[in-house]
Amino acid sequence: MRQILIPILIVAAVIMTGCAYEYTEEDGYRMAVINEGFPVPKNAYEVKPEDCTTEIAKSAKYKLKGIGDEEGTPPSDYLEEIQSWGWTELEDKRVGHVHYFEKKGKIMSLIIQKNVFDVFEMSDDVEL
C-alpha cells in the first residue's frame, strides 16, 4: 500500500504546483478584504499585506499571474470594472503605476506590479 501511496502523492503535488492563479476577465471579481465596495479579481490570492502608516488605514496584497506587466500597467478591463463599481480614477494624482480612486469621499490606492498588486484604503485625513 505504501508503495502505491507515495507515487500518488508525488503526482498530486506536481499537479497542484502546476495550477497557478492567473488573471482572466472571465473569472470575474469579488470585494476586496479591506473595502467591500472595491473590486479585486476573483482568483487573486491574498498574501501578507504591507504595514499601515498614518496615510494608509488598511492594506491588502494579492498575487495574481498576469495582472500587470513590467511597467505595472493594469489590464484595462480591470480599470473599467473598478469604475463600474462606482469608483472614479483621480488621473491627475496618478504617479507611475500607482492609481488613486475616489468614491463617496473614500480614497483607494491601487499599485500594480508584475504578478502582484496592492490595494490601500487611505486614511480619511490624507491629502493627495
JSON list of C-alpha atoms in Angstrom, two decimals:
[
{"chain": "A", "resi": 1, "resn": "MET", "atom": "CA", "xyz": [0.00, 0.00, 0.00]},
{"chain": "A", "resi": 2, "resn": "ARG", "atom": "CA", "xyz": [2.80, 2.38, 0.90]},
{"chain": "A", "resi": 3, "resn": "GLN", "atom": "CA", "xyz": [4.46, 1.77, -2.48]},
{"chain": "A", "resi": 4, "resn": "ILE", "atom": "CA", "xyz": [1.30, 2.97, -4.25]},
{"chain": "A", "resi": 5, "resn": "LEU", "atom": "CA", "xyz": [0.60, 5.91, -1.93]},
{"chain": "A", "resi": 6, "resn": "ILE", "atom": "CA", "xyz": [3.98, 7.62, -2.41]},
{"chain": "A", "resi": 7, "resn": "PRO", "atom": "CA", "xyz": [3.73, 7.89, -6.24]},
{"chain": "A", "resi": 8, "resn": "ILE", "atom": "CA", "xyz": [0.13, 9.10, -5.95]},
{"chain": "A", "resi": 9, "resn": "LEU", "atom": "CA", "xyz": [1.20, 11.83, -3.52]},
{"chain": "A", "resi": 10, "resn": "ILE", "atom": "CA", "xyz": [4.06, 12.87, -5.80]},
{"chain": "A", "resi": 11, "resn": "VAL", "atom": "CA", "xyz": [1.76, 13.12, -8.82]},
{"chain": "A", "resi": 12, "resn": "ALA", "atom": "CA", "xyz": [-0.80, 15.10, -6.79]},
{"chain": "A", "resi": 13, "resn": "ALA", "atom": "CA", "xyz": [1.91, 17.51, -5.63]},
{"chain": "A", "resi": 14, "resn": "VAL", "atom": "CA", "xyz": [3.11, 18.08, -9.21]},
{"chain": "A", "resi": 15, "resn": "ILE", "atom": "CA", "xyz": [-0.44, 18.72, -10.40]},
{"chain": "A", "resi": 16, "resn": "MET", "atom": "CA", "xyz": [-1.16, 21.15, -7.54]},
{"chain": "A", "resi": 17, "resn": "THR", "atom": "CA", "xyz": [2.00, 23.19, -8.12]},
{"chain": "A", "resi": 18, "resn": "GLY", "atom": "CA", "xyz": [1.18, 23.41, -11.81]},
{"chain": "A", "resi": 19, "resn": "CYS", "atom": "CA", "xyz": [-2.09, 25.16, -11.05]},
{"chain": "A", "resi": 20, "resn": "ALA", "atom": "CA", "xyz": [-1.43, 28.88, -10.88]},
{"chain": "A", "resi": 21, "resn": "TYR", "atom": "CA", "xyz": [-3.79, 31.71, -10.22]},
{"chain": "A", "resi": 22, "resn": "GLU", "atom": "CA", "xyz": [-3.86, 33.76, -13.42]},
{"chain": "A", "resi": 23, "resn": "TYR", "atom": "CA", "xyz": [-5.73, 36.91, -14.37]},
{"chain": "A", "resi": 24, "resn": "THR", "atom": "CA", "xyz": [-8.64, 36.49, -16.75]},
{"chain": "A", "resi": 25, "resn": "GLU", "atom": "CA", "xyz": [-11.59, 38.83, -17.10]},
{"chain": "A", "resi": 26, "resn": "GLU", "atom": "CA", "xyz": [-13.94, 35.85, -17.40]},
{"chain": "A", "resi": 27, "resn": "ASP", "atom": "CA", "xyz": [-13.27, 34.73, -13.82]},
{"chain": "A", "resi": 28, "resn": "GLY", "atom": "CA", "xyz": [-14.99, 37.86, -12.52]},
{"chain": "A", "resi": 29, "resn": "TYR", "atom": "CA", "xyz": [-14.42, 40.00, -9.46]},
{"chain": "A", "resi": 30, "resn": "ARG", "atom": "CA", "xyz": [-15.14, 39.99, -5.75]},
{"chain": "A", "resi": 31, "resn": "MET", "atom": "CA", "xyz": [-14.96, 42.51, -2.92]},
{"chain": "A", "resi": 32, "resn": "ALA", "atom": "CA", "xyz": [-11.56, 43.43, -1.52]},
{"chain": "A", "resi": 33, "resn": "VAL", "atom": "CA", "xyz": [-10.98, 42.23, 2.04]},
{"chain": "A", "resi": 34, "resn": "ILE", "atom": "CA", "xyz": [-10.31, 45.79, 3.22]},
{"chain": "A", "resi": 35, "resn": "ASN", "atom": "CA", "xyz": [-13.24, 47.53, 1.47]},
{"chain": "A", "resi": 36, "resn": "GLU", "atom": "CA", "xyz": [-16.42, 45.77, 0.41]},
{"chain": "A", "resi": 37, "resn": "GLY", "atom": "CA", "xyz": [-17.05, 48.30, -2.33]},
{"chain": "A", "resi": 38, "resn": "PHE", "atom": "CA", "xyz": [-13.72, 47.88, -4.16]},
{"chain": "A", "resi": 39, "resn": "PRO", "atom": "CA", "xyz": [-13.32, 45.01, -6.65]},
{"chain": "A", "resi": 40, "resn": "VAL", "atom": "CA", "xyz": [-10.38, 42.63, -6.96]},
{"chain": "A", "resi": 41, "resn": "PRO", "atom": "CA", "xyz": [-10.11, 39.74, -9.43]},
{"chain": "A", "resi": 42, "resn": "LYS", "atom": "CA", "xyz": [-11.93, 36.72, -8.02]},
{"chain": "A", "resi": 43, "resn": "ASN", "atom": "CA", "xyz": [-8.95, 34.38, -8.41]},
{"chain": "A", "resi": 44, "resn": "ALA", "atom": "CA", "xyz": [-6.38, 36.70, -6.76]},
{"chain": "A", "resi": 45, "resn": "TYR", "atom": "CA", "xyz": [-4.53, 35.04, -3.88]},
{"chain": "A", "resi": 46, "resn": "GLU", "atom": "CA", "xyz": [-4.16, 37.17, -0.75]},
{"chain": "A", "resi": 47, "resn": "VAL", "atom": "CA", "xyz": [-0.69, 37.36, 0.81]},
{"chain": "A", "resi": 48, "resn": "LYS", "atom": "CA", "xyz": [0.75, 39.27, 3.78]},
{"chain": "A", "resi": 49, "resn": "PRO", "atom": "CA", "xyz": [-0.04, 42.98, 3.25]},
{"chain": "A", "resi": 50, "resn": "GLU", "atom": "CA", "xyz": [2.23, 45.96, 3.71]},
{"chain": "A", "resi": 51, "resn": "ASP", "atom": "CA", "xyz": [2.21, 47.69, 7.10]},
{"chain": "A", "resi": 52, "resn": "CYS", "atom": "CA", "xyz": [-0.22, 50.54, 7.54]},
{"chain": "A", "resi": 53, "resn": "THR", "atom": "CA", "xyz": [1.03, 54.08, 8.09]},
{"chain": "A", "resi": 54, "resn": "THR", "atom": "CA", "xyz": [-0.60, 57.36, 9.08]},
{"chain": "A", "resi": 55, "resn": "GLU", "atom": "CA", "xyz": [-1.62, 57.80, 5.42]},
{"chain": "A", "resi": 56, "resn": "ILE", "atom": "CA", "xyz": [-2.84, 54.21, 4.94]},
{"chain": "A", "resi": 57, "resn": "ALA", "atom": "CA", "xyz": [-5.76, 52.99, 7.06]},
{"chain": "A", "resi": 58, "resn": "LYS", "atom": "CA", "xyz": [-5.97, 49.44, 5.65]},
{"chain": "A", "resi": 59, "resn": "SER", "atom": "CA", "xyz": [-3.94, 47.39, 3.18]},
{"chain": "A", "resi": 60, "resn": "ALA", "atom": "CA", "xyz": [-4.24, 44.16, 1.24]},
{"chain": "A", "resi": 61, "resn": "LYS", "atom": "CA", "xyz": [-1.72, 42.45, -1.03]},
{"chain": "A", "resi": 62, "resn": "TYR", "atom": "CA", "xyz": [-2.59, 39.92, -3.72]},
{"chain": "A", "resi": 63, "resn": "LYS", "atom": "CA", "xyz": [-0.68, 37.62, -6.04]},
{"chain": "A", "resi": 64, "resn": "LEU", "atom": "CA", "xyz": [-2.10, 37.02, -9.48]},
{"chain": "A", "resi": 65, "resn": "LYS", "atom": "CA", "xyz": [-0.17, 35.97, -12.56]},
{"chain": "A", "resi": 66, "resn": "GLY", "atom": "CA", "xyz": [-0.66, 38.33, -15.48]},
{"chain": "A", "resi": 67, "resn": "ILE", "atom": "CA", "xyz": [-2.20, 41.22, -13.50]},
{"chain": "A", "resi": 68, "resn": "GLY", "atom": "CA", "xyz": [0.49, 43.68, -14.55]},
{"chain": "A", "resi": 69, "resn": "ASP", "atom": "CA", "xyz": [3.39, 43.97, -16.92]},
{"chain": "A", "resi": 70, "resn": "GLU", "atom": "CA", "xyz": [6.98, 45.11, -16.25]},
{"chain": "A", "resi": 71, "resn": "GLU", "atom": "CA", "xyz": [5.83, 48.76, -16.09]},
{"chain": "A", "resi": 72, "resn": "GLY", "atom": "CA", "xyz": [2.95, 47.98, -13.74]},
{"chain": "A", "resi": 73, "resn": "THR", "atom": "CA", "xyz": [0.22, 48.62, -16.31]},
{"chain": "A", "resi": 74, "resn": "PRO", "atom": "CA", "xyz": [-3.06, 47.08, -15.13]},
{"chain": "A", "resi": 75, "resn": "PRO", "atom": "CA", "xyz": [-5.44, 45.36, -17.54]},
{"chain": "A", "resi": 76, "resn": "SER", "atom": "CA", "xyz": [-7.85, 47.92, -18.99]},
{"chain": "A", "resi": 77, "resn": "ASP", "atom": "CA", "xyz": [-10.86, 45.73, -18.22]},
{"chain": "A", "resi": 78, "resn": "TYR", "atom": "CA", "xyz": [-9.89, 45.73, -14.53]},
{"chain": "A", "resi": 79, "resn": "LEU", "atom": "CA", "xyz": [-9.84, 49.53, -14.51]},
{"chain": "A", "resi": 80, "resn": "GLU", "atom": "CA", "xyz": [-13.23, 49.51, -16.25]},
{"chain": "A", "resi": 81, "resn": "GLU", "atom": "CA", "xyz": [-14.59, 47.12, -13.61]},
{"chain": "A", "resi": 82, "resn": "ILE", "atom": "CA", "xyz": [-13.40, 49.42, -10.81]},
{"chain": "A", "resi": 83, "resn": "GLN", "atom": "CA", "xyz": [-15.25, 52.30, -12.48]},
{"chain": "A", "resi": 84, "resn": "SER", "atom": "CA", "xyz": [-18.38, 50.17, -12.95]},
{"chain": "A", "resi": 85, "resn": "TRP", "atom": "CA", "xyz": [-18.41, 49.67, -9.17]},
{"chain": "A", "resi": 86, "resn": "GLY", "atom": "CA", "xyz": [-18.73, 53.46, -8.83]},
{"chain": "A", "resi": 87, "resn": "TRP", "atom": "CA", "xyz": [-15.11, 54.48, -8.31]},
{"chain": "A", "resi": 88, "resn": "THR", "atom": "CA", "xyz": [-13.66, 57.46, -10.19]},
{"chain": "A", "resi": 89, "resn": "GLU", "atom": "CA", "xyz": [-9.97, 57.43, -11.01]},
{"chain": "A", "resi": 90, "resn": "LEU", "atom": "CA", "xyz": [-8.11, 60.54, -9.88]},
{"chain": "A", "resi": 91, "resn": "GLU", "atom": "CA", "xyz": [-5.98, 60.60, -13.02]},
{"chain": "A", "resi": 92, "resn": "ASP", "atom": "CA", "xyz": [-4.22, 63.84, -12.09]},
{"chain": "A", "resi": 93, "resn": "LYS", "atom": "CA", "xyz": [-2.94, 62.12, -8.90]},
{"chain": "A", "resi": 94, "resn": "ARG", "atom": "CA", "xyz": [-1.56, 59.04, -10.70]},
{"chain": "A", "resi": 95, "resn": "VAL", "atom": "CA", "xyz": [2.16, 58.51, -10.15]},
{"chain": "A", "resi": 96, "resn": "GLY", "atom": "CA", "xyz": [3.71, 55.81, -12.34]},
{"chain": "A", "resi": 97, "resn": "HIS", "atom": "CA", "xyz": [1.93, 52.56, -11.54]},
{"chain": "A", "resi": 98, "resn": "VAL", "atom": "CA", "xyz": [0.09, 54.00, -8.51]},
{"chain": "A", "resi": 99, "resn": "HIS", "atom": "CA", "xyz": [-3.59, 54.66, -9.27]},
{"chain": "A", "resi": 100, "resn": "TYR", "atom": "CA", "xyz": [-5.97, 56.52, -6.95]},
{"chain": "A", "resi": 101, "resn": "PHE", "atom": "CA", "xyz": [-9.75, 56.10, -6.94]},
{"chain": "A", "resi": 102, "resn": "GLU", "atom": "CA", "xyz": [-12.44, 58.04, -5.08]},
{"chain": "A", "resi": 103, "resn": "LYS", "atom": "CA", "xyz": [-15.99, 57.09, -4.11]},
{"chain": "A", "resi": 104, "resn": "LYS", "atom": "CA", "xyz": [-18.20, 58.91, -1.61]},
{"chain": "A", "resi": 105, "resn": "GLY", "atom": "CA", "xyz": [-15.21, 60.64, 0.00]},
{"chain": "A", "resi": 106, "resn": "LYS", "atom": "CA", "xyz": [-13.22, 57.41, 0.41]},
{"chain": "A", "resi": 107, "resn": "ILE", "atom": "CA", "xyz": [-9.89, 57.14, -1.44]},
{"chain": "A", "resi": 108, "resn": "MET", "atom": "CA", "xyz": [-8.37, 53.84, -2.50]},
{"chain": "A", "resi": 109, "resn": "SER", "atom": "CA", "xyz": [-4.91, 53.32, -3.94]},
{"chain": "A", "resi": 110, "resn": "LEU", "atom": "CA", "xyz": [-4.08, 50.52, -6.37]},
{"chain": "A", "resi": 111, "resn": "ILE", "atom": "CA", "xyz": [-0.46, 49.63, -7.02]},
{"chain": "A", "resi": 112, "resn": "ILE", "atom": "CA", "xyz": [0.09, 47.14, -9.82]},
{"chain": "A", "resi": 113, "resn": "GLN", "atom": "CA", "xyz": [3.35, 45.28, -10.36]},
{"chain": "A", "resi": 114, "resn": "LYS", "atom": "CA", "xyz": [4.16, 42.20, -12.36]},
{"chain": "A", "resi": 115, "resn": "ASN", "atom": "CA", "xyz": [2.06, 39.35, -10.90]},
{"chain": "A", "resi": 116, "resn": "VAL", "atom": "CA", "xyz": [1.39, 41.28, -7.64]},
{"chain": "A", "resi": 117, "resn": "PHE", "atom": "CA", "xyz": [-0.88, 44.14, -6.65]},
{"chain": "A", "resi": 118, "resn": "ASP", "atom": "CA", "xyz": [-1.62, 46.12, -3.50]},
{"chain": "A", "resi": 119, "resn": "VAL", "atom": "CA", "xyz": [-4.87, 47.79, -2.51]},
{"chain": "A", "resi": 120, "resn": "PHE", "atom": "CA", "xyz": [-4.76, 50.51, 0.13]},
{"chain": "A", "resi": 121, "resn": "GLU", "atom": "CA", "xyz": [-7.62, 52.33, 1.82]},
{"chain": "A", "resi": 122, "resn": "MET", "atom": "CA", "xyz": [-6.24, 55.77, 2.53]},
{"chain": "A", "resi": 123, "resn": "SER", "atom": "CA", "xyz": [-6.79, 57.48, 5.87]},
{"chain": "A", "resi": 124, "resn": "ASP", "atom": "CA", "xyz": [-9.64, 59.99, 5.92]},
{"chain": "A", "resi": 125, "resn": "ASP", "atom": "CA", "xyz": [-7.31, 62.88, 6.73]},
{"chain": "A", "resi": 126, "resn": "VAL", "atom": "CA", "xyz": [-4.82, 62.23, 3.89]},
{"chain": "A", "resi": 127, "resn": "GLU", "atom": "CA", "xyz": [-4.33, 64.99, 1.32]},
{"chain": "A", "resi": 128, "resn": "LEU", "atom": "CA", "xyz": [-3.34, 63.86, -2.18]}
]
